[in-house]
């Protein structure tokens, strides 16, 4: 199931219409495998964890 969903997302991200829409929002697509996406999310969490802790932000 995960492979099918990943393929569907990757196919959609390669559509010219979607690429144009993302470009109009100053964004770009990056198709990846589920493992690559997981690694990206983990690296982003690690990067911003220090920023949030340093800011003193708390949940209400």
Coordinates of N, CA and C in Angstrom, one line a residue, residues 4-46:
X4 N 2.3 1.9 -3.4 CA 1.3 2.5 -4.4 C 1.1 3.9 -4.1
X5 N 0.9 4.3 -2.8 CA 0.7 5.7 -2.5 C 1.9 6.6 -2.9
X6 N 3.1 6.1 -2.6 CA 4.3 6.8 -3.0 C 4.4 7.0 -4.5
X7 N 4.1 6.0 -5.2 CA 4.1 6.1 -6.7 C 3.1 7.1 -7.2
X8 N 1.9 7.1 -6.6 CA 0.9 8.0 -7.0 C 1.3 9.5 -6.7
X9 N 1.9 9.7 -5.5 CA 2.4 11.0 -5.2 C 3.5 11.5 -6.1
X10 N 4.4 10.5 -6.4 CA 5.6 10.9 -7.3 C 5.1 11.2 -8.7
X11 N 4.1 10.4 -9.1 CA 3.5 10.7 -10.5 C 2.9 12.1 -10.5
X12 N 2.1 12.4 -9.4 CA 1.4 13.7 -9.3 C 2.5 14.8 -9.3
X13 N 3.5 14.6 -8.5 CA 4.5 15.7 -8.4 C 5.3 16.0 -9.7
X14 N 5.2 15.1 -10.7 CA 5.8 15.3 -12.0 C 4.9 15.9 -13.0
X15 N 3.6 16.1 -12.6 CA 2.7 16.7 -13.6 C 3.0 18.2 -13.8
X16 N 3.1 18.6 -15.1 CA 3.4 20.0 -15.4 C 2.5 21.0 -14.7
X17 N 1.3 20.7 -14.6 CA 0.3 21.6 -13.9 C 0.7 21.8 -12.5
X18 N 1.0 20.7 -11.8 CA 1.4 20.9 -10.4 C 2.7 21.6 -10.2
X19 N 3.7 21.2 -11.1 CA 5.0 21.9 -11.0 C 4.8 23.4 -11.2
X20 N 3.9 23.8 -12.1 CA 3.7 25.2 -12.4 C 3.0 25.9 -11.2
X21 N 2.1 25.2 -10.6 CA 1.4 25.8 -9.4 C 2.3 25.9 -8.3
X22 N 3.2 25.0 -8.0 CA 4.1 25.1 -6.9 C 5.1 26.2 -7.2
X23 N 5.5 26.3 -8.5 CA 6.5 27.4 -8.8 C 5.8 28.8 -8.6
X24 N 4.5 28.9 -8.8 CA 3.9 30.2 -8.6 C 3.8 30.5 -7.1
X25 N 4.0 29.5 -6.3 CA 4.0 29.6 -4.8 C 5.4 29.7 -4.3
X26 N 6.4 29.8 -5.2 CA 7.8 29.7 -4.9 C 8.2 28.5 -4.1
X27 N 7.6 27.4 -4.5 CA 7.9 26.1 -4.0 C 8.3 25.1 -5.1
X28 N 9.0 24.0 -4.7 CA 9.3 23.0 -5.7 C 9.0 21.7 -5.1
X29 N 8.7 20.7 -5.9 CA 8.4 19.4 -5.5 C 9.7 18.6 -5.3
X30 N 9.7 17.6 -4.5 CA 10.8 16.7 -4.3 C 10.3 15.3 -4.0
X31 N 10.1 14.5 -5.1 CA 9.7 13.2 -4.9 C 10.8 12.4 -4.2
X32 N 10.4 11.5 -3.3 CA 11.3 10.7 -2.5 C 10.7 9.4 -2.1
X33 N 11.5 8.5 -1.6 CA 11.0 7.2 -1.1 C 10.4 7.5 0.3
X34 N 9.6 6.6 0.9 CA 9.2 6.8 2.3 C 10.4 6.9 3.3
X35 N 11.4 6.1 3.0 CA 12.6 6.2 3.9 C 13.3 7.5 3.8
X36 N 13.4 8.0 2.6 CA 14.1 9.3 2.4 C 13.2 10.4 3.1
X37 N 11.9 10.4 2.9 CA 11.1 11.4 3.5 C 11.2 11.3 5.1
X38 N 11.2 10.1 5.6 CA 11.4 9.9 7.0 C 12.7 10.6 7.5
X39 N 13.8 10.3 6.8 CA 15.0 10.9 7.2 C 15.0 12.4 7.1
X40 N 14.3 13.0 6.1 CA 14.2 14.4 5.9 C 13.4 15.0 7.1
X41 N 12.3 14.4 7.5 CA 11.5 14.9 8.6 C 12.3 14.8 9.9
X42 N 13.0 13.7 10.1 CA 13.9 13.6 11.3 C 14.9 14.7 11.4
X43 N 15.6 15.0 10.2 CA 16.6 16.0 10.2 C 16.0 17.4 10.5
X44 N 14.8 17.7 9.9 CA 14.1 18.9 10.2 C 13.7 19.1 11.7
X45 N 13.2 18.0 12.2 CA 12.9 18.0 13.7 C 14.1 18.4 14.5
X46 N 15.2 17.7 14.2 CA 16.4 18.0 15.0 C 16.9 19.4 14.8

